[in-house]
Each structure stands twice: as C-alpha cells, then as structure tokens.
XYZ file of C-alpha atoms in Angstrom:
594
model
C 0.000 0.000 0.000
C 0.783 3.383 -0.860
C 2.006 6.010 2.285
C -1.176 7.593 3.424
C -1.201 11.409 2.612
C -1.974 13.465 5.797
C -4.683 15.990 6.115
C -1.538 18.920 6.460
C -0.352 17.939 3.054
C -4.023 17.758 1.636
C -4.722 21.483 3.322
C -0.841 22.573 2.423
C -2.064 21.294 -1.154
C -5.717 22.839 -1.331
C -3.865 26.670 -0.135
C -0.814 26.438 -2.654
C -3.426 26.148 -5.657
C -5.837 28.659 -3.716
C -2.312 31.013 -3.790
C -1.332 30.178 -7.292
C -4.813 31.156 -8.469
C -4.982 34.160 -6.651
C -1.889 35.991 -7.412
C -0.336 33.371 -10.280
C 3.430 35.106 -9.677
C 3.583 32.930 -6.443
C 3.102 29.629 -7.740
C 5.064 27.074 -5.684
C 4.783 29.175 -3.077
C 5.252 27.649 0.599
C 1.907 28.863 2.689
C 3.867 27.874 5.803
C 1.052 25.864 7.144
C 1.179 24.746 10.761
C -0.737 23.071 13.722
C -2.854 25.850 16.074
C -4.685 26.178 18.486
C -7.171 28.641 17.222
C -7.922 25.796 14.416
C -6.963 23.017 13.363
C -3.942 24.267 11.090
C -2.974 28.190 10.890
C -0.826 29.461 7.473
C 1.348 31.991 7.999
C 3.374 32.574 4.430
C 0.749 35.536 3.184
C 2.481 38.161 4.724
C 6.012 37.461 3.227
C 4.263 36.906 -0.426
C 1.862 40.141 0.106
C 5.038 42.349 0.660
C 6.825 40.934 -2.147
C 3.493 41.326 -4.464
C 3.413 44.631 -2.724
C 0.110 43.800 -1.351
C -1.806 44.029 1.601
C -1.951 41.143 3.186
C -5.319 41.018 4.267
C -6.755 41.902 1.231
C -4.218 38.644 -0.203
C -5.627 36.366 2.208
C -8.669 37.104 1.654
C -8.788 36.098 -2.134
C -7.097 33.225 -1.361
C -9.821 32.185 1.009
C -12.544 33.125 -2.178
C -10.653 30.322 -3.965
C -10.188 27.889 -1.370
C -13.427 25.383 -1.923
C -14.904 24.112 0.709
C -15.581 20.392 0.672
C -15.135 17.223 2.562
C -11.985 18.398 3.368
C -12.052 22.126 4.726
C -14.963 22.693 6.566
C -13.839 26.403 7.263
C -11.256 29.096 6.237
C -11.172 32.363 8.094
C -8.444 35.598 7.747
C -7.197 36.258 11.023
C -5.498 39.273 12.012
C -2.669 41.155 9.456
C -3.228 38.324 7.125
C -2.758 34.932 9.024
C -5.306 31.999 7.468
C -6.954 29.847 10.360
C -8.527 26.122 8.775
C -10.643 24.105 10.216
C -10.691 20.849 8.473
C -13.899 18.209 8.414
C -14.912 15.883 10.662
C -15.239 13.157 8.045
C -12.030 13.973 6.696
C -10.030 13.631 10.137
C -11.936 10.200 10.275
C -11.117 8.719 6.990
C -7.734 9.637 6.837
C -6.992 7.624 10.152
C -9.525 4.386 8.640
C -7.041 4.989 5.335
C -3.461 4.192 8.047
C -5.518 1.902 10.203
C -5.699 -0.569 6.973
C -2.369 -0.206 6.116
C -2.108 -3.760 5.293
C 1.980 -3.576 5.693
C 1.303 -2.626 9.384
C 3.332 0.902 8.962
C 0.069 2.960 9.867
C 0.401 4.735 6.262
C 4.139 6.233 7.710
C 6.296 6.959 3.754
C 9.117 5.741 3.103
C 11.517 7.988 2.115
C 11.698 9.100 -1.843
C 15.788 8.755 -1.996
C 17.213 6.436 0.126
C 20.595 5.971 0.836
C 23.051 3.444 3.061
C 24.120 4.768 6.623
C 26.462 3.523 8.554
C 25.915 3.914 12.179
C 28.546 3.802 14.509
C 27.601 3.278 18.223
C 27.302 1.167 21.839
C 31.692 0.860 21.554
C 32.756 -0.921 24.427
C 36.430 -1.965 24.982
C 37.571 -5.699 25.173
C 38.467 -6.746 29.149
C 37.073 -3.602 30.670
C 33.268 -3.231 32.434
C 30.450 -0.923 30.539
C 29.703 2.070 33.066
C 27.070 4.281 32.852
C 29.072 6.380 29.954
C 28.152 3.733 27.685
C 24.500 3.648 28.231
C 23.757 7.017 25.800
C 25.828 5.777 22.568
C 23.845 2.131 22.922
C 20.574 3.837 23.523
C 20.365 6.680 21.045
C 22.207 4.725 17.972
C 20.030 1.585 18.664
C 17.023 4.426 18.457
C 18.161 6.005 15.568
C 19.180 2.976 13.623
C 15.918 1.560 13.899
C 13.618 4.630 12.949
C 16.019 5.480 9.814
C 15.522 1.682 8.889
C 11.896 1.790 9.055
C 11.343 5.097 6.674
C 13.504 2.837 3.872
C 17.270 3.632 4.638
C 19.736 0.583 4.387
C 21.499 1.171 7.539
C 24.957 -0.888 8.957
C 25.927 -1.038 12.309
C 29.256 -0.981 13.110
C 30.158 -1.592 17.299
C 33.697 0.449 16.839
C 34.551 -1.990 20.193
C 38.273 -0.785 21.812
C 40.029 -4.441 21.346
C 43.245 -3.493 19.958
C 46.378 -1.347 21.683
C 49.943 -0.869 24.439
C 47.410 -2.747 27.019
C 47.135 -6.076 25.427
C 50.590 -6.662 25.504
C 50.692 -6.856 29.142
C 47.341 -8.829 29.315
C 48.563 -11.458 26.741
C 51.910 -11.661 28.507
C 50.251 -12.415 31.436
C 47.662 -15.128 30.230
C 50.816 -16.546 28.604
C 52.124 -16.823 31.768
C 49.238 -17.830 33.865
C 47.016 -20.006 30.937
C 44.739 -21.597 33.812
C 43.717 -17.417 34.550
C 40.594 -17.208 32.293
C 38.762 -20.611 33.124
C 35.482 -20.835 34.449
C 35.304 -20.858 38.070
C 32.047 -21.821 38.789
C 31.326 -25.702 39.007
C 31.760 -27.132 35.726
C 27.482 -28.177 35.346
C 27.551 -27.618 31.602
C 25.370 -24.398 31.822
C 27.290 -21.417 29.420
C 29.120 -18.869 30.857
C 27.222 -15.830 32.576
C 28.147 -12.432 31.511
C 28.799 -11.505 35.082
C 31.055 -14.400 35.494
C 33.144 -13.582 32.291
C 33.424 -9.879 33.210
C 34.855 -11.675 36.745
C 37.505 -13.345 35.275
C 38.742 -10.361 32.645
C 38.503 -8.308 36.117
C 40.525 -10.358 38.027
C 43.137 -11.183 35.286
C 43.598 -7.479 34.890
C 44.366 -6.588 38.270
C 46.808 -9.075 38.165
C 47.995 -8.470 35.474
C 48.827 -4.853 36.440
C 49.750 -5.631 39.821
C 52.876 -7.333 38.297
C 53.429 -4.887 34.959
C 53.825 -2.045 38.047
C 56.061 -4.179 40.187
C 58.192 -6.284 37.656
C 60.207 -4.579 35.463
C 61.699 -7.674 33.786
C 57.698 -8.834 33.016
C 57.234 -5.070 31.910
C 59.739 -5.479 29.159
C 58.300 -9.020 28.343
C 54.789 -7.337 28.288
C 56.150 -4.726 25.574
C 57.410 -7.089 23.531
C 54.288 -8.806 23.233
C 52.528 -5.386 21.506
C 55.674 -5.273 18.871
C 54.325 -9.187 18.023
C 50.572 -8.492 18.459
C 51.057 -5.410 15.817
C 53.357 -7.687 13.546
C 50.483 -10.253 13.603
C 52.198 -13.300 15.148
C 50.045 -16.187 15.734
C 50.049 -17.599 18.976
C 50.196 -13.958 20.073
C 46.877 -13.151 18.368
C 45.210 -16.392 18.972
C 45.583 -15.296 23.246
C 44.405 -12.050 22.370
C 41.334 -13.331 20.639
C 40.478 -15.241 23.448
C 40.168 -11.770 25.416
C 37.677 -10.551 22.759
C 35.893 -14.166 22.850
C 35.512 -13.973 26.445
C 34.484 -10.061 26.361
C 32.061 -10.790 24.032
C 30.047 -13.355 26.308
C 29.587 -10.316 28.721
C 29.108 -7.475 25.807
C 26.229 -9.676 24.444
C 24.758 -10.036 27.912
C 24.673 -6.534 28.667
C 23.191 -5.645 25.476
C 20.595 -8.627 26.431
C 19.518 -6.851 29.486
C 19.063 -3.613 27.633
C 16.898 -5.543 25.384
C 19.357 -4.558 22.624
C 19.815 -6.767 19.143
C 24.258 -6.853 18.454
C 25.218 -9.099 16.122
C 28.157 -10.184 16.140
C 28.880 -9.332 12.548
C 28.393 -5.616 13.281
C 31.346 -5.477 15.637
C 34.060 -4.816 13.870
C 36.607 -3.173 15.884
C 39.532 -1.180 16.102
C 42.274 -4.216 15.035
C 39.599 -4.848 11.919
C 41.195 -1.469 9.935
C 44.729 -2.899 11.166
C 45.705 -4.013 7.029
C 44.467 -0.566 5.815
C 46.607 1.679 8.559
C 49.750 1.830 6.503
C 48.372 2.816 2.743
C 45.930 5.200 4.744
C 49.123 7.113 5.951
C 50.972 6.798 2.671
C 47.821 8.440 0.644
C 47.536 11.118 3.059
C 51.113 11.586 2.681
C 51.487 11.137 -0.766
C 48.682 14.006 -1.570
C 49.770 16.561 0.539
C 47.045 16.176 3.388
C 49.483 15.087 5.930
C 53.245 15.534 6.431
C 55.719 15.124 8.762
C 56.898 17.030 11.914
C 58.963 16.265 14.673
C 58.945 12.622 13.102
C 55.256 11.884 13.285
C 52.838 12.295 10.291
C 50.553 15.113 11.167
C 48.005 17.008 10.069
C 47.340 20.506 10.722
C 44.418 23.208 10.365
C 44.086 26.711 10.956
C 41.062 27.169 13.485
C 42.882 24.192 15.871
C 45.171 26.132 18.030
C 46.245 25.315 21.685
C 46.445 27.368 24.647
C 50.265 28.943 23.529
C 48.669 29.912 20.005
C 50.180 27.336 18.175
C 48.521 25.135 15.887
C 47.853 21.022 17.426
C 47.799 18.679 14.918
C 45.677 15.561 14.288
C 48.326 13.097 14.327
C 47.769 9.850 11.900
C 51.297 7.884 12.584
C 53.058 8.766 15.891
C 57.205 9.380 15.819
C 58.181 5.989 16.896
C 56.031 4.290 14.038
C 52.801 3.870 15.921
C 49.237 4.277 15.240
C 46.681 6.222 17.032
C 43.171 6.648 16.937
C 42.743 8.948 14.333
C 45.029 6.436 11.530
C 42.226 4.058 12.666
C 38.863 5.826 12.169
C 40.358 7.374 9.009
C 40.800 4.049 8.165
C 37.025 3.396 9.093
C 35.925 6.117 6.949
C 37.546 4.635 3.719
C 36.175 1.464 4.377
C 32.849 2.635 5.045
C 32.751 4.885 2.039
C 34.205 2.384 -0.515
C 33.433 -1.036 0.572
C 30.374 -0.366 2.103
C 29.406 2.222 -0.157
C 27.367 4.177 2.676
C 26.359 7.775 1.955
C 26.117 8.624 5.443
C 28.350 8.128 8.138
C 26.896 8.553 11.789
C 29.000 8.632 14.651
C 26.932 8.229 18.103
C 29.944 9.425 20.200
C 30.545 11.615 23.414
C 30.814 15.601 22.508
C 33.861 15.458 24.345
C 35.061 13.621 21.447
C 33.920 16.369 19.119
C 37.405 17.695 17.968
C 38.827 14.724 17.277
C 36.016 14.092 15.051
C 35.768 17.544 13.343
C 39.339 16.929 12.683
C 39.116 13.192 11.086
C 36.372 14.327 8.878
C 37.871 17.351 7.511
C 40.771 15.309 6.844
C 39.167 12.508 5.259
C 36.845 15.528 2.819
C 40.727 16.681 1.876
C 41.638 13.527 0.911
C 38.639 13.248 -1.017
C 36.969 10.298 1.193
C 34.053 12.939 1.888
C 32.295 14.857 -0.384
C 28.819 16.563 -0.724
C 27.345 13.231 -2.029
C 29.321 11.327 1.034
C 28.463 13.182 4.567
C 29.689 12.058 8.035
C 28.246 13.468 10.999
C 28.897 13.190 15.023
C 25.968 12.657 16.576
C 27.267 14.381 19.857
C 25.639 13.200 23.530
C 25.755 14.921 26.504
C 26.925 13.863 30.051
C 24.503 11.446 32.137
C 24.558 13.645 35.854
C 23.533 12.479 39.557
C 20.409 13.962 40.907
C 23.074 16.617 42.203
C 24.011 17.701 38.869
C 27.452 16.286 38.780
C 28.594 13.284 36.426
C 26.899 10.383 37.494
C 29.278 8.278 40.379
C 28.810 5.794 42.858
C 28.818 7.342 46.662
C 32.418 6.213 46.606
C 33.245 8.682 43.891
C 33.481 5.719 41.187
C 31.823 5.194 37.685
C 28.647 3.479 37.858
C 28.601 -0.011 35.952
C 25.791 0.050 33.757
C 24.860 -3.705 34.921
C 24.315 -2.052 38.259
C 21.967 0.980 36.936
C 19.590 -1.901 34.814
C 19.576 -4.190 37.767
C 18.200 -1.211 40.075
C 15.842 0.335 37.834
C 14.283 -3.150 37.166
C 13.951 -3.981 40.885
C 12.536 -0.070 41.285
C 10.325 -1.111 38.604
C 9.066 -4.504 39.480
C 8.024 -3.265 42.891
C 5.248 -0.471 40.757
C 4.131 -3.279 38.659
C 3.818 -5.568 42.161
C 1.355 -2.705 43.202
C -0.729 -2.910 40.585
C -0.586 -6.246 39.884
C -3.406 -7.221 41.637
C -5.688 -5.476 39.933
C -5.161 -7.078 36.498
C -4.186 -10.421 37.618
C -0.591 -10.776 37.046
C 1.230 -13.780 37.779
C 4.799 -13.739 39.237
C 6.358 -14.312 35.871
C 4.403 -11.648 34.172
C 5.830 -9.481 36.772
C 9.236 -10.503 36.431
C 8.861 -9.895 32.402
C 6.775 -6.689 32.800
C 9.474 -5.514 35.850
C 12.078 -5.340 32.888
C 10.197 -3.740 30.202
C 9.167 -1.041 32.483
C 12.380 -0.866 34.214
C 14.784 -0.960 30.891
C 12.158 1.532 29.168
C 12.560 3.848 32.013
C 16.139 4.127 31.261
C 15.521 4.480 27.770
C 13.194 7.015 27.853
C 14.300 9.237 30.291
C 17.979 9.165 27.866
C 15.596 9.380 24.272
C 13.258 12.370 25.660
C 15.800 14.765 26.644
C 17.915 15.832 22.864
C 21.427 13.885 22.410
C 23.383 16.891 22.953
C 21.582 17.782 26.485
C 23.222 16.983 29.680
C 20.118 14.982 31.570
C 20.140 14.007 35.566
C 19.677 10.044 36.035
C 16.964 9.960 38.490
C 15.257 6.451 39.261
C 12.281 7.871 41.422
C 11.359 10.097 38.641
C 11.884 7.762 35.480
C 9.882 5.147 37.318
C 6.683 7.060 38.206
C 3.388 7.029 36.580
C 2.947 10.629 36.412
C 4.572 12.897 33.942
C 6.757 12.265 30.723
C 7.813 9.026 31.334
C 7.855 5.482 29.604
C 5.629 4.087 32.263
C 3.085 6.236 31.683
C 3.097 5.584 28.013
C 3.107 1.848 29.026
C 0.260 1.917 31.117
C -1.780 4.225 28.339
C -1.190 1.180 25.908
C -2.431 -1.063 28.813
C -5.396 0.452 29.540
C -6.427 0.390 25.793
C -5.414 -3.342 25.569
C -8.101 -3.606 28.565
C -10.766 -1.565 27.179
C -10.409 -3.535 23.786
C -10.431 -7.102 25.777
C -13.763 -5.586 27.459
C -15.358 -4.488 24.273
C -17.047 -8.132 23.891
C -18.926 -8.067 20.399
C -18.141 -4.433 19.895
C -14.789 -4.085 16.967
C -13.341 -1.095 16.070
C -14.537 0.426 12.900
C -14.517 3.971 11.353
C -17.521 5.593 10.630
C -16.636 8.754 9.413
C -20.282 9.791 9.107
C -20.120 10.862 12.815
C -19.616 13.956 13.954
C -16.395 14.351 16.578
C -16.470 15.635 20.109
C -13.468 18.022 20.438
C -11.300 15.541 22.531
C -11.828 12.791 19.162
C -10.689 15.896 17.012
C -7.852 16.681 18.719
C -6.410 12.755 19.300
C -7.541 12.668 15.523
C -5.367 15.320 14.645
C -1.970 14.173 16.366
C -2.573 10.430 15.052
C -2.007 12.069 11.547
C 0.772 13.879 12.348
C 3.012 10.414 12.911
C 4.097 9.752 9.397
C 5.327 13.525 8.612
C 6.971 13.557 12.372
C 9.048 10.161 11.654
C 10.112 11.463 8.393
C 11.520 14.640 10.780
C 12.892 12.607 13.133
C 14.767 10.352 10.729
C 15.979 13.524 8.911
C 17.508 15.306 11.745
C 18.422 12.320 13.733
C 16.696 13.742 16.768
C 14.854 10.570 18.658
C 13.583 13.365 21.145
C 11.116 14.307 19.221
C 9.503 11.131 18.764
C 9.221 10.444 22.362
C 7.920 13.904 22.684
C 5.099 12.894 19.990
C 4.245 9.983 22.005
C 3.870 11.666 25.253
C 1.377 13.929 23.334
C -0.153 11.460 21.949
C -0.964 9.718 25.866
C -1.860 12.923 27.051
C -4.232 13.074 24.247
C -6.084 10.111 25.196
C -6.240 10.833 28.908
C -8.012 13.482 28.359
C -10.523 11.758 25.854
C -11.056 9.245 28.229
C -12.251 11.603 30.537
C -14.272 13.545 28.062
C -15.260 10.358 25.901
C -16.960 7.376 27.374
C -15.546 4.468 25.159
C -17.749 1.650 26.205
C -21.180 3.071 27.188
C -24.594 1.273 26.865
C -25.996 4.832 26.133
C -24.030 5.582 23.007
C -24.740 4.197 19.700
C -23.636 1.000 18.258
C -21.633 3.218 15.179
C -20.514 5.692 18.264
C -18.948 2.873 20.478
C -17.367 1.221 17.365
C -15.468 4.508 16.269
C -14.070 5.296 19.462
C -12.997 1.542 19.968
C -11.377 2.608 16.404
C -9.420 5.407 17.503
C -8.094 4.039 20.568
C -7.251 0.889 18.820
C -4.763 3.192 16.277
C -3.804 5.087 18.930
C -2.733 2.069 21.052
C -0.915 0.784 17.395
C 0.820 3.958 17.324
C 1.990 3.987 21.076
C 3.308 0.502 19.954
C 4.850 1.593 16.882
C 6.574 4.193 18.130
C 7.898 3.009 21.256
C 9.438 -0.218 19.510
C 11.235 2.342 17.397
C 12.593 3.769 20.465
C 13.483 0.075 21.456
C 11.080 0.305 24.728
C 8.447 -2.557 24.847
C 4.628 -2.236 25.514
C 3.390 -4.869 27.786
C -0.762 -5.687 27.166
C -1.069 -6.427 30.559
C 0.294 -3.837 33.612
C-alpha cells in the first residue's frame, strides 16, 4: 500500500493552488502551514508573499480564502489578524484519513518511506575488550540503537558498526600475562555444563587485569616481556593473536549479555573493531602523505588546520602515525571512513559518540573531505551526547566517587520497577512471571526514555524515582496508556473497532484525531535530523491526548450508539498501534497487561 497522505499535506495542497490562483506570480509558493490552536492548522506565508506582491496582506488572504473550496476536506477558512489563514478541516475527513493508516495492510500505519534512500552507517554502543560498561556507555547504545531503527523503518539501508576498543599498548601486558598464567581465564564456577554468565566472564577479565597490572607495576623484567608482546601483536604473530582473541571471545560473552539486558539486538557481525582497519593503517598514511594532506613534523605524520590552536597559540595537529612508528586513533577511524565509504558504499556516516570527542572528530572528517573520502554526495556526521549527571548535577558516580557499571543501573531500575508493577498487579491479575517480564520492560524503558526524551546533545540528571513514576513524561506512563487500551479492547465483547466517518467528533476525538495524523510527517523529521527526542515527545502527546478523551469520551457506554462505540474503539485501537509503533522504534516494549 501506498504512504497515506496526511490531512496537512491535503490542506498545504488545497492553499498552494488557492495562492497560485490568486496571485499566479507565487506559484510554488510555501503557505507555511502549521498546527494551532485557534484551528486546526494556521498558514502563515501571506504576509512574506503580500510584501513581495506589494500587497496588503489582508486583502491577499482574503482572495485566497474566495478560492479555497470548501468540501469534505475544509470545513472552514477564516483571515485572522494582518493576514494569518486559520482552517478548520472536516470531521469526516479527520476520520477517513486515520480508517485509510488503520488498513495499512503492511502494518506501517500509512508512515512513507523515504523518496531517496541511501546506506548509513551507524557507529555506536563501543565498548572496549576486558574492561566493564559504566554508565558512559549507556547514551551511545541507547540513542544509535534508536536512531538505527527509525532510519531503517522510513527505507534507509542502515549498517551497524560496534567500533569496540580491542586493539592497543594494554594487550601486551594482558597477553603476557595469560601466557604466563594459561589456567587465569577458566570458568570458576562448578563445571554443570550451563554457558558462561556475563557476570562471570566480566569476573575473570577483572581479576586477570588486576593481576595483570599488579605485576606490569612491580616487575620490570615482566614489563619489558609485556612490551614485547605489543611489537608481536602489531606484527600479527600467531600464537600472540590467537591469546588475544580469546580476550575478545571472552568479552564478548559479557558485551552480548549486557546488550541482552538492555533488550538490545548486536550481532556479532556488526562489531568490527579497532584491530579490523589494522591491514588498511599503513596505505591510509601513505595516501595522506602522498597528496599533501598530511606531512611530517617532529617525526610523526601530522596534520594541521588553521582554526585548531592550543592554549600557547600554536597550531595542534591531528596526528595519523606517531614518531616511533605507531598508530593512534585517528590512523584508525580514518581508516574506518575509507572502508565505510568504498566497501560499504554508505552515503552517510553517523557517529553516536561523546561531545567530548567532538574535535577529534571535526578533525578526522575534515581530513578525510581533503583527501577526497568525503564529499557533498558522502556526509559524516557526530551525533554528539551529553553527560549522564547524579540527581546533584554532577557526572553520574557511585557514593564512593566511582563510575557506575551500567549492569548495576539496569539491575536497580528493574527492581525499582518490578516493585510499581507488584502494586498494581493485583488489579489485572498478574502472575509472578508476568511481573518478572513486565518488571524489565518497564524498568529498561525507564532508562531508555528518560535518555531518548531529553535531545542527544543535552546533559540529563539520572533519576530512578522520577523515570519510574506514573505521572509525567515518562515510559511508564506511556506503558500503562497502551495497557489500559489493551483492557478496554479485551472488554469491548462483540463491539470491533470500525470507522464511521459519518459521525460527527467531540473536540477531545478531534484533537487525538489530529496528532494520530501527524506520525508519518513527524518520523520522516525525526529520521531527517536524527533527533529521537522528538519522537518520544510525539508519544507523550499522543498519551496525554487520550487521557483526556477518556475523561471527556466514554468508550464503552450502553448509552451511546452502536456506530458511536465502534469509532471510538477505532481510535483508541490506532492510537494504542501507534503507542506501539513508536515506542518499539525507540526500542522500549509495551506490555498488554500492567
């Protein structure tokens, strides 16, 4: 099925002929039509065209409203004040248009796909090999997971790529040591043939690396031992790499059970890591080099730009290839970008990374558009994330001043959240496993939300008591809208939902009506703009919508009509597909029952 054409494109349509024929110099013109709430849309672009016709405004709008006809579409068109158009659209036409998504036999509630897609690349959740995910790592997972899936679902080809930390001067002393110590990563626990637990992998990489450490700071002949063993890691030597892989094997078992709890899809496939762009380092420095993009200086290859000065005034470099032959970061994610761009052929390169990082990205890219990796058809773009803060405004830390592990933060807000769903459990008849299940949804989604409602590049407090309540903008109270429709539909017996759009509206119907049809144009926004905010901001709309037509708009009522009952059971049955819809998109899930 075609995408379902919403009543602000049929209006925007209807005024740009109604402009066209009344002053035929502005054809094409933009009426700038938007949601009010004096009407149901208000246009706004007569007074710029009136004072480049060198008319009066009023007098403009008003011929356009002479030529505007009035049909099952616009109900009214009114000029309002210097020249401002207020349009009230019909009942019938708010009704149809929603019956028109509701059968939208693909299940996409009419949403478009987008007329030229492309391939994006996303690069996000980048955990490092033998080290625990903190709280730091919660944003990148969240809003890239977010993102991917809403630009997948307008009709981009996206790739994920988990940029993990798994390559570097550290492994040498951790390989070293495992050398030394082979019995150090085994399981501990009794050997009942169950697999590995995340926890109990993250144990043993914890407990290796203290170790491990312990003796690199003590020994100086294991030190030098240790330092060999990165000169044989970089030159690819087998046995070297085979104990290193078993590092990344093991920190894999606890990567994918993280992601589990967060109710996060990784596949494996998609992490490709820092030692994957190890063959391309060298010809990425000799191109640079070769066209004049980097050169050398004090030994190292470097690459310099006018605006990036430090504190004495003189100009820091983005350094590809260090003095004593080594690689940094930036020889690898230059790397990245020429993979990305010619192998994978992506137009769009997304980087969901920590603004802190934000000059060592505006850097890479500008050196990668000099080289000629980049260019106006081939974009790549930081998506920049603020700092997650204690309910004291500071970064987020335990009460002993450390990073919070992000297993920690799930585990709590699930147990906050199980103990709300406990209190209503009774009333819906939950068993203790569909609190258990429903505990994690609601707890997980809190965590989402509460990151996906406040914009990427906002600072936002982590605060458990608040994410977790029923009241306000939160993910449980979108949960337990979705419920409470579930319920009402469950009690509707005989009664299905089915349009009528014969029936006049109530203003509460109209105005639920209304937002429903704004979801296809508002994913489109979101998707362009990257900006997942928005769409939980839509959704808590939408909820607040329907609480108050609840209380305005008995759904199942022995005194209504048959045709009455059956259209509101129709537009709370959209709006609870919607709610679903979206909320999947923002990776939260909407229990039936809470």
């Amino acid at each position: 099925m075609a995408s379902v054409t919403s009543l602000t494109a049929h209006v925007h349509q209807r005024l740009s002929a109604a402009l066209t024929a009344a002053l035929p110099e502005t054809a094409d013109a933009d009426p700038l039509l938007r949601r009010s709430d004096r009407a149901d849309f208000q246009a706004n672009g007569i007074l710029a065209l009136a004072k480049r016709a060198k008319a009066n405004p009023r007098d403009l709008a008003t011929q356009v409203v002479d030529q505007v006809v009035k049909d099952d579409l616009i109900e009214d068109i009114e000029v309002s004040g210097p020249g401002f158009l207020n349009v009230t659209v019909t009942d019938r036409a708010i009704t149809q248009t929603l019956a028109d998504r509701a059968t939208d036999p693909a299940d996409r509630l009419g949403v478009p796909l987008l007329d030229h897609p492309g391939t994006t690349v996303i690069d996000y959740a980048q955990p490092n090999v033998a080290k625990e995910m903190h709280v730091g790592h919660l944003r990148s997972a969240v809003i890239g997971d977010a993102v991917a899936q809403i630009l997948e679902f307008v009709g981009e080809t996206v790739v994920r790529r988990h940029h993990i930390g798994d390559w570097g001067t550290q492994f040498g002393m951790l390989i070293q040591y495992l050398d030394e110590h082979p019995h150090e990563l085994d399981r501990k626990s009794a050997g009942d043939g169950a697999a590995e637990t995340g926890e109990e992998a993250m144990s043993n990489l914890n407990r290796l690396y203290k170790a491990a450490r312990t003796l690199f700071d003590s020994d100086e002949e294991f030190k030098t031992r240790a330092r060999r063993r990165v000169v044989d890691l970089q030159a690819g030597d087998p046995a070297t790499l085979a104990t290193w892989q078993r590092f990344v094997d093991e920190s894999k078992v606890y990567f994918f059970s993280v992601f589990e709890k967060l109710d996060m899809e990784i596949q494996d496939a998609d992490i490709v890591g820092e030692s994957g762009y190890n063959d391309m380092l060298d010809e990425t420095c000799r191109l640079l080099e070769e066209s004049g993009v980097a050169v050398r200086s004090e030994g190292a290859l470097c690459v310099f730009f006018d605006d990036v000065k430090g504190p004495d005034g003189n100009p820091v470099p983005l350094i590809v290839r260090k003095s004593d032959g080594g690689y940094g970061y930036a020889a690898t994610d230059l790397s990245a970008i020429r993979n990305r761009v010619f192998d994978l052929k992506a137009d769009t390169l997304l980087y969901v990374v920590d603004a802190r990082q934000s000059l060592h990205f505006k850097m890479v890219f500008e050196t990668a558009r000099r080289a000629g990796w980049l260019n106006e058809e081939t974009k790549a773009q930081q998506l920049a994330f603020g700092t997650v803060l204690g309910k004291d405004g500071k970064p987020f830390k335990t009460r002993e001043g450390e990073t919070v592990r992000l297993v920690d933060l799930l585990d709590e807000a699930i147990d906050r959240a199980t103990a709300v769903v406990r209190e209503k459990a009774g009333k819906v008849g939950l068993s203790e496993e569909e609190i258990t299940e429903n505990g994690r949804f609601v707890g997980v989604g809190a965590v989402k939300y509460a990151d996906l409602s406040t914009s990427a590049v906002r600072d936002y407090k982590f605060d458990l008591d608040q994410m977790v309540s029923l009241n306000g903008d939160t993910s449980v109270y979108l949960q337990y809208a979705y419920a409470r429709i579930r319920s009402i539909l469950r009690k509707a017996g005989d009664a299905r939902p089915l349009a009528h759009p014969e029936l006049a509206l109530e203003p509460a119907e109209r105005a639920l009506g209304l937002h429903l049809d704004q979801f296809g144009e508002l994913l489109l926004d979101v998707a362009a703009g990257y900006e997942p905010h928005k769409l939980a901001a839509y959704l808590y709309q939408l909820a607040s919508h329907l609480t108050t037509f609840y209380d305005q708009c008995q759904v199942l009522s022995d005194a209504n009509p048959k045709e009455v009952v059956e259209n509101r059971l129709f537009l709370v049955d959209l709006t609870a597909r919607t709610l679903h819809r979206g909320m999947a998109l923002l990776g939260i899930r909407t229990p039936d029952r809470l």
